[in-house]
Amino acid sequence: MGPIIFATNNQNKVAEVQLLLKKSDIIIKTLKEEGIEIDIPEPFDTLEENAQEKAKVINDLTGKNCFSEDTGLFVTALAGAPGVKSARYAGENKSMEKNINLLLHNLHEEKDRTAYFKTVICLVWNEKSYFFNGICEGKIELYKKGNAGFGYDSVFTPKGSDKTFAEMAINDKNIFSHRKKALAELTAFFDQQQ
């Protein structure tokens, strides 16, 4: 099995995925390594459609097998927001600090702080699309805790832990990680192909 392109410009996601796939036979190529410098829009209302769009754009461009993912944070008290718009919750400039501040502001009087992360991976493999999912349930904290991780990690505590993702070492985060669960489905798919 040859290398597979991971269709993302987010280097934090690249590092996390490479670590999670370290023990598998899957070799990841980044957009940067492929000499591709484009920002792929995420115009759709579902994680599935956005993930498929990114994978399809790169597959059309390169003719190579590739995968992409889209992840959202879904907060119960906010009717599922920020959801699909998690990266742009506070505006198109993708400021995570502003996103987190807006989230905490919108939740400041809410008692129900339950939430979940969901990751959807779309793999374009031999011209067909396959989808893999991972969910991590938890809650939103009252304020930021920890300096590790990225995105909403500093305000999200997974169910079964008393630490936010940003307070955890990466290996501890991966015990709970939505992205790890989706990647486990992806690697299981590849195991079946061999």
PDB file of C-alpha atoms in Angstrom:
ATOM      1  CA  MET A   1       0.000   0.000   0.000  1.00  0.00           C
ATOM      2  CA  GLY A   2       1.446   3.333  -1.064  1.00  0.00           C
ATOM      3  CA  PRO A   3       1.395   6.611   0.852  1.00  0.00           C
ATOM      4  CA  ILE A   4      -1.934   8.361   1.421  1.00  0.00           C
ATOM      5  CA  ILE A   5      -2.387  12.122   1.353  1.00  0.00           C
ATOM      6  CA  PHE A   6      -3.927  13.704   4.433  1.00  0.00           C
ATOM      7  CA  ALA A   7      -5.913  16.628   3.036  1.00  0.00           C
ATOM      8  CA  THR A   8      -5.414  19.254   5.738  1.00  0.00           C
ATOM      9  CA  ASN A   9      -3.347  22.374   6.330  1.00  0.00           C
ATOM     10  CA  ASN A  10      -3.694  22.040  10.107  1.00  0.00           C
ATOM     11  CA  GLN A  11      -0.262  20.967  11.335  1.00  0.00           C
ATOM     12  CA  ASN A  12      -1.633  20.127  14.798  1.00  0.00           C
ATOM     13  CA  LYS A  13      -3.960  17.579  13.207  1.00  0.00           C
ATOM     14  CA  VAL A  14      -1.120  16.231  11.060  1.00  0.00           C
ATOM     15  CA  ALA A  15       1.071  15.692  14.141  1.00  0.00           C
ATOM     16  CA  GLU A  16      -1.762  14.012  16.052  1.00  0.00           C
ATOM     17  CA  VAL A  17      -2.697  11.715  13.176  1.00  0.00           C
ATOM     18  CA  GLN A  18       0.922  10.748  12.473  1.00  0.00           C
ATOM     19  CA  LEU A  19       1.365   9.838  16.141  1.00  0.00           C
ATOM     20  CA  LEU A  20      -1.849   7.804  16.186  1.00  0.00           C
ATOM     21  CA  LEU A  21      -0.894   5.917  13.026  1.00  0.00           C
ATOM     22  CA  LYS A  22       2.727   5.350  14.075  1.00  0.00           C
ATOM     23  CA  LYS A  23       2.246   1.643  14.769  1.00  0.00           C
ATOM     24  CA  SER A  24       0.273   0.983  11.593  1.00  0.00           C
ATOM     25  CA  ASP A  25       1.602   0.421   8.071  1.00  0.00           C
ATOM     26  CA  ILE A  26      -0.080   3.595   6.826  1.00  0.00           C
ATOM     27  CA  ILE A  27       2.312   6.244   5.496  1.00  0.00           C
ATOM     28  CA  ILE A  28       0.879   9.749   5.532  1.00  0.00           C
ATOM     29  CA  LYS A  29       1.843  12.468   3.082  1.00  0.00           C
ATOM     30  CA  THR A  30       0.911  16.024   3.946  1.00  0.00           C
ATOM     31  CA  LEU A  31      -0.325  18.633   1.489  1.00  0.00           C
ATOM     32  CA  LYS A  32       2.921  20.508   2.111  1.00  0.00           C
ATOM     33  CA  GLU A  33       4.990  17.439   1.188  1.00  0.00           C
ATOM     34  CA  GLU A  34       2.923  17.097  -1.987  1.00  0.00           C
ATOM     35  CA  GLY A  35       3.580  20.768  -2.857  1.00  0.00           C
ATOM     36  CA  ILE A  36      -0.100  21.655  -2.545  1.00  0.00           C
ATOM     37  CA  GLU A  37      -0.865  25.075  -1.111  1.00  0.00           C
ATOM     38  CA  ILE A  38      -4.612  25.625  -1.198  1.00  0.00           C
ATOM     39  CA  ASP A  39      -7.169  26.387   1.468  1.00  0.00           C
ATOM     40  CA  ILE A  40     -10.122  24.103   0.823  1.00  0.00           C
ATOM     41  CA  PRO A  41     -13.473  25.659   1.780  1.00  0.00           C
ATOM     42  CA  GLU A  42     -15.842  23.933   4.210  1.00  0.00           C
ATOM     43  CA  PRO A  43     -19.170  25.289   2.936  1.00  0.00           C
ATOM     44  CA  PHE A  44     -21.505  22.484   3.993  1.00  0.00           C
ATOM     45  CA  ASP A  45     -23.806  21.920   6.961  1.00  0.00           C
ATOM     46  CA  THR A  46     -22.473  18.490   7.930  1.00  0.00           C
ATOM     47  CA  LEU A  47     -19.068  17.157   8.928  1.00  0.00           C
ATOM     48  CA  GLU A  48     -19.506  14.348   6.385  1.00  0.00           C
ATOM     49  CA  GLU A  49     -19.984  16.715   3.445  1.00  0.00           C
ATOM     50  CA  ASN A  50     -17.071  18.950   4.454  1.00  0.00           C
ATOM     51  CA  ALA A  51     -14.721  16.000   4.934  1.00  0.00           C
ATOM     52  CA  GLN A  52     -15.770  14.549   1.575  1.00  0.00           C
ATOM     53  CA  GLU A  53     -15.295  17.886  -0.184  1.00  0.00           C
ATOM     54  CA  LYS A  54     -11.718  18.251   1.084  1.00  0.00           C
ATOM     55  CA  ALA A  55     -10.800  14.675   0.181  1.00  0.00           C
ATOM     56  CA  LYS A  56     -12.440  14.948  -3.243  1.00  0.00           C
ATOM     57  CA  VAL A  57     -10.678  18.219  -4.111  1.00  0.00           C
ATOM     58  CA  ILE A  58      -7.259  16.698  -3.354  1.00  0.00           C
ATOM     59  CA  ASN A  59      -8.108  13.427  -5.114  1.00  0.00           C
ATOM     60  CA  ASP A  60      -9.242  15.350  -8.219  1.00  0.00           C
ATOM     61  CA  LEU A  61      -6.068  17.436  -8.089  1.00  0.00           C
ATOM     62  CA  THR A  62      -3.604  14.569  -7.623  1.00  0.00           C
ATOM     63  CA  GLY A  63      -5.363  11.380  -8.718  1.00  0.00           C
ATOM     64  CA  LYS A  64      -4.034   9.808  -5.506  1.00  0.00           C
ATOM     65  CA  ASN A  65      -5.776   8.091  -2.617  1.00  0.00           C
ATOM     66  CA  CYS A  66      -6.364  10.549   0.200  1.00  0.00           C
ATOM     67  CA  PHE A  67      -8.394  11.248   3.277  1.00  0.00           C
ATOM     68  CA  SER A  68      -9.623  14.260   5.131  1.00  0.00           C
ATOM     69  CA  GLU A  69     -11.445  14.864   8.342  1.00  0.00           C
ATOM     70  CA  ASP A  70     -13.794  17.393   9.795  1.00  0.00           C
ATOM     71  CA  THR A  71     -14.330  17.766  13.507  1.00  0.00           C
ATOM     72  CA  GLY A  72     -16.929  19.699  15.445  1.00  0.00           C
ATOM     73  CA  LEU A  73     -17.732  20.469  19.054  1.00  0.00           C
ATOM     74  CA  PHE A  74     -21.445  20.046  19.769  1.00  0.00           C
ATOM     75  CA  VAL A  75     -22.772  21.679  22.945  1.00  0.00           C
ATOM     76  CA  THR A  76     -26.161  20.542  24.261  1.00  0.00           C
ATOM     77  CA  ALA A  77     -27.262  23.884  25.781  1.00  0.00           C
ATOM     78  CA  LEU A  78     -26.428  25.701  22.532  1.00  0.00           C
ATOM     79  CA  ALA A  79     -28.557  23.386  20.365  1.00  0.00           C
ATOM     80  CA  GLY A  80     -25.421  21.727  18.999  1.00  0.00           C
ATOM     81  CA  ALA A  81     -23.411  24.895  18.317  1.00  0.00           C
ATOM     82  CA  PRO A  82     -20.660  25.556  17.421  1.00  0.00           C
ATOM     83  CA  GLY A  83     -20.918  22.197  15.600  1.00  0.00           C
ATOM     84  CA  VAL A  84     -19.837  22.193  11.974  1.00  0.00           C
ATOM     85  CA  LYS A  85     -18.785  25.845  12.297  1.00  0.00           C
ATOM     86  CA  SER A  86     -16.417  25.132  15.232  1.00  0.00           C
ATOM     87  CA  ALA A  87     -13.321  26.569  13.535  1.00  0.00           C
ATOM     88  CA  ARG A  88     -15.194  29.733  12.516  1.00  0.00           C
ATOM     89  CA  TYR A  89     -17.529  30.119  15.489  1.00  0.00           C
ATOM     90  CA  ALA A  90     -16.441  33.712  16.207  1.00  0.00           C
ATOM     91  CA  GLY A  91     -15.847  34.638  12.547  1.00  0.00           C
ATOM     92  CA  GLU A  92     -14.062  33.683   9.354  1.00  0.00           C
ATOM     93  CA  ASN A  93     -10.571  34.507  10.662  1.00  0.00           C
ATOM     94  CA  LYS A  94     -10.461  31.179  12.603  1.00  0.00           C
ATOM     95  CA  SER A  95      -9.264  32.655  15.915  1.00  0.00           C
ATOM     96  CA  MET A  96      -9.436  29.881  18.503  1.00  0.00           C
ATOM     97  CA  GLU A  97      -9.058  32.377  21.347  1.00  0.00           C
ATOM     98  CA  LYS A  98     -12.117  34.291  20.114  1.00  0.00           C
ATOM     99  CA  ASN A  99     -13.992  31.025  19.505  1.00  0.00           C
ATOM    100  CA  ILE A 100     -13.384  29.860  23.078  1.00  0.00           C
ATOM    101  CA  ASN A 101     -14.252  33.256  24.560  1.00  0.00           C
ATOM    102  CA  LEU A 102     -17.530  33.323  22.624  1.00  0.00           C
ATOM    103  CA  LEU A 103     -18.351  29.765  23.689  1.00  0.00           C
ATOM    104  CA  LEU A 104     -17.737  30.537  27.372  1.00  0.00           C
ATOM    105  CA  HIS A 105     -19.728  33.761  27.062  1.00  0.00           C
ATOM    106  CA  ASN A 106     -22.680  31.953  25.481  1.00  0.00           C
ATOM    107  CA  LEU A 107     -22.612  29.319  28.229  1.00  0.00           C
ATOM    108  CA  HIS A 108     -22.068  31.642  31.205  1.00  0.00           C
ATOM    109  CA  GLU A 109     -25.552  31.128  32.719  1.00  0.00           C
ATOM    110  CA  GLU A 110     -26.041  27.530  31.580  1.00  0.00           C
ATOM    111  CA  LYS A 111     -26.042  24.696  34.118  1.00  0.00           C
ATOM    112  CA  ASP A 112     -26.027  21.975  31.452  1.00  0.00           C
ATOM    113  CA  ARG A 113     -22.490  22.038  30.081  1.00  0.00           C
ATOM    114  CA  THR A 114     -22.525  18.623  28.383  1.00  0.00           C
ATOM    115  CA  ALA A 115     -20.927  18.462  24.959  1.00  0.00           C
ATOM    116  CA  TYR A 116     -19.234  16.085  22.595  1.00  0.00           C
ATOM    117  CA  PHE A 117     -16.568  16.167  19.936  1.00  0.00           C
ATOM    118  CA  LYS A 118     -17.259  14.327  16.693  1.00  0.00           C
ATOM    119  CA  THR A 119     -14.729  13.535  13.998  1.00  0.00           C
ATOM    120  CA  VAL A 120     -15.692  12.288  10.548  1.00  0.00           C
ATOM    121  CA  ILE A 121     -12.989  10.978   8.245  1.00  0.00           C
ATOM    122  CA  CYS A 122     -13.672  10.651   4.540  1.00  0.00           C
ATOM    123  CA  LEU A 123     -11.315   8.370   2.645  1.00  0.00           C
ATOM    124  CA  VAL A 124     -11.261   8.494  -1.144  1.00  0.00           C
ATOM    125  CA  TRP A 125      -9.819   5.102  -2.020  1.00  0.00           C
ATOM    126  CA  ASN A 126      -9.753   3.776  -5.574  1.00  0.00           C
ATOM    127  CA  GLU A 127     -12.356   6.360  -6.612  1.00  0.00           C
ATOM    128  CA  LYS A 128     -14.824   5.404  -3.843  1.00  0.00           C
ATOM    129  CA  SER A 129     -15.646   7.348  -0.659  1.00  0.00           C
ATOM    130  CA  TYR A 130     -15.664   5.703   2.766  1.00  0.00           C
ATOM    131  CA  PHE A 131     -16.596   7.324   6.086  1.00  0.00           C
ATOM    132  CA  PHE A 132     -15.301   6.671   9.604  1.00  0.00           C
ATOM    133  CA  ASN A 133     -16.561   8.294  12.816  1.00  0.00           C
ATOM    134  CA  GLY A 134     -15.387   8.966  16.333  1.00  0.00           C
ATOM    135  CA  ILE A 135     -17.207  10.629  19.243  1.00  0.00           C
ATOM    136  CA  CYS A 136     -15.927  11.776  22.630  1.00  0.00           C
ATOM    137  CA  GLU A 137     -18.505  12.874  25.214  1.00  0.00           C
ATOM    138  CA  GLY A 138     -17.680  15.337  27.956  1.00  0.00           C
ATOM    139  CA  LYS A 139     -18.405  18.807  29.282  1.00  0.00           C
ATOM    140  CA  ILE A 140     -17.358  22.429  28.850  1.00  0.00           C
ATOM    141  CA  GLU A 141     -15.474  23.958  31.786  1.00  0.00           C
ATOM    142  CA  LEU A 142     -16.210  27.392  33.271  1.00  0.00           C
ATOM    143  CA  TYR A 143     -12.780  28.661  32.230  1.00  0.00           C
ATOM    144  CA  LYS A 144      -9.673  27.576  30.327  1.00  0.00           C
ATOM    145  CA  LYS A 145      -7.392  24.994  31.925  1.00  0.00           C
ATOM    146  CA  GLY A 146      -4.065  23.725  30.588  1.00  0.00           C
ATOM    147  CA  ASN A 147      -1.678  24.726  27.813  1.00  0.00           C
ATOM    148  CA  ALA A 148      -1.349  21.589  25.676  1.00  0.00           C
ATOM    149  CA  GLY A 149      -3.430  20.560  22.675  1.00  0.00           C
ATOM    150  CA  PHE A 150      -5.236  22.883  20.282  1.00  0.00           C
ATOM    151  CA  GLY A 151      -8.701  24.073  19.355  1.00  0.00           C
ATOM    152  CA  TYR A 152     -11.187  23.806  22.224  1.00  0.00           C
ATOM    153  CA  ASP A 153      -8.952  21.435  24.245  1.00  0.00           C
ATOM    154  CA  SER A 154      -8.498  23.934  27.101  1.00  0.00           C
ATOM    155  CA  VAL A 155     -12.231  24.022  27.918  1.00  0.00           C
ATOM    156  CA  PHE A 156     -13.268  20.417  27.172  1.00  0.00           C
ATOM    157  CA  THR A 157     -13.070  17.671  29.801  1.00  0.00           C
ATOM    158  CA  PRO A 158     -13.840  14.185  28.468  1.00  0.00           C
ATOM    159  CA  LYS A 159     -16.231  11.920  30.351  1.00  0.00           C
ATOM    160  CA  GLY A 160     -14.275   9.752  32.784  1.00  0.00           C
ATOM    161  CA  SER A 161     -11.564  12.353  33.410  1.00  0.00           C
ATOM    162  CA  ASP A 162     -11.120  15.360  35.688  1.00  0.00           C
ATOM    163  CA  LYS A 163      -8.662  17.025  33.305  1.00  0.00           C
ATOM    164  CA  THR A 164      -9.248  18.997  30.133  1.00  0.00           C
ATOM    165  CA  PHE A 165      -7.582  17.767  26.952  1.00  0.00           C
ATOM    166  CA  ALA A 166      -5.177  20.703  27.319  1.00  0.00           C
ATOM    167  CA  GLU A 167      -4.057  19.409  30.732  1.00  0.00           C
ATOM    168  CA  MET A 168      -3.214  15.969  29.348  1.00  0.00           C
ATOM    169  CA  ALA A 169      -0.134  14.530  27.719  1.00  0.00           C
ATOM    170  CA  ILE A 170      -0.933  13.444  24.163  1.00  0.00           C
ATOM    171  CA  ASN A 171      -0.954   9.735  25.086  1.00  0.00           C
ATOM    172  CA  ASP A 172      -3.515  10.415  27.825  1.00  0.00           C
ATOM    173  CA  LYS A 173      -5.655  12.463  25.451  1.00  0.00           C
ATOM    174  CA  ASN A 174      -5.621   9.576  22.991  1.00  0.00           C
ATOM    175  CA  ILE A 175      -7.309   7.305  25.550  1.00  0.00           C
ATOM    176  CA  PHE A 176     -10.459   9.401  25.017  1.00  0.00           C
ATOM    177  CA  SER A 177      -9.869  11.044  21.619  1.00  0.00           C
ATOM    178  CA  HIS A 178     -12.643  11.259  19.040  1.00  0.00           C
ATOM    179  CA  ARG A 179      -9.974  11.486  16.347  1.00  0.00           C
ATOM    180  CA  LYS A 180      -8.325   8.289  17.583  1.00  0.00           C
ATOM    181  CA  LYS A 181     -11.657   6.444  17.437  1.00  0.00           C
ATOM    182  CA  ALA A 182     -12.229   7.523  13.836  1.00  0.00           C
ATOM    183  CA  LEU A 183      -8.647   6.593  12.907  1.00  0.00           C
ATOM    184  CA  ALA A 184      -9.113   3.161  14.517  1.00  0.00           C
ATOM    185  CA  GLU A 185     -11.988   2.574  12.081  1.00  0.00           C
ATOM    186  CA  LEU A 186      -9.763   3.794   9.220  1.00  0.00           C
ATOM    187  CA  THR A 187      -6.898   1.456  10.141  1.00  0.00           C
ATOM    188  CA  ALA A 188      -9.343  -1.443  10.511  1.00  0.00           C
ATOM    189  CA  PHE A 189     -10.511  -0.724   6.953  1.00  0.00           C
ATOM    190  CA  PHE A 190      -6.917  -0.844   5.683  1.00  0.00           C
ATOM    191  CA  ASP A 191      -6.238  -4.082   7.559  1.00  0.00           C
ATOM    192  CA  GLN A 192      -9.117  -5.632   5.603  1.00  0.00           C
ATOM    193  CA  GLN A 193      -7.628  -4.447   2.285  1.00  0.00           C
ATOM    194  CA  GLN A 194      -4.353  -6.321   2.760  1.00  0.00           C
TER     195      GLN A 194
END
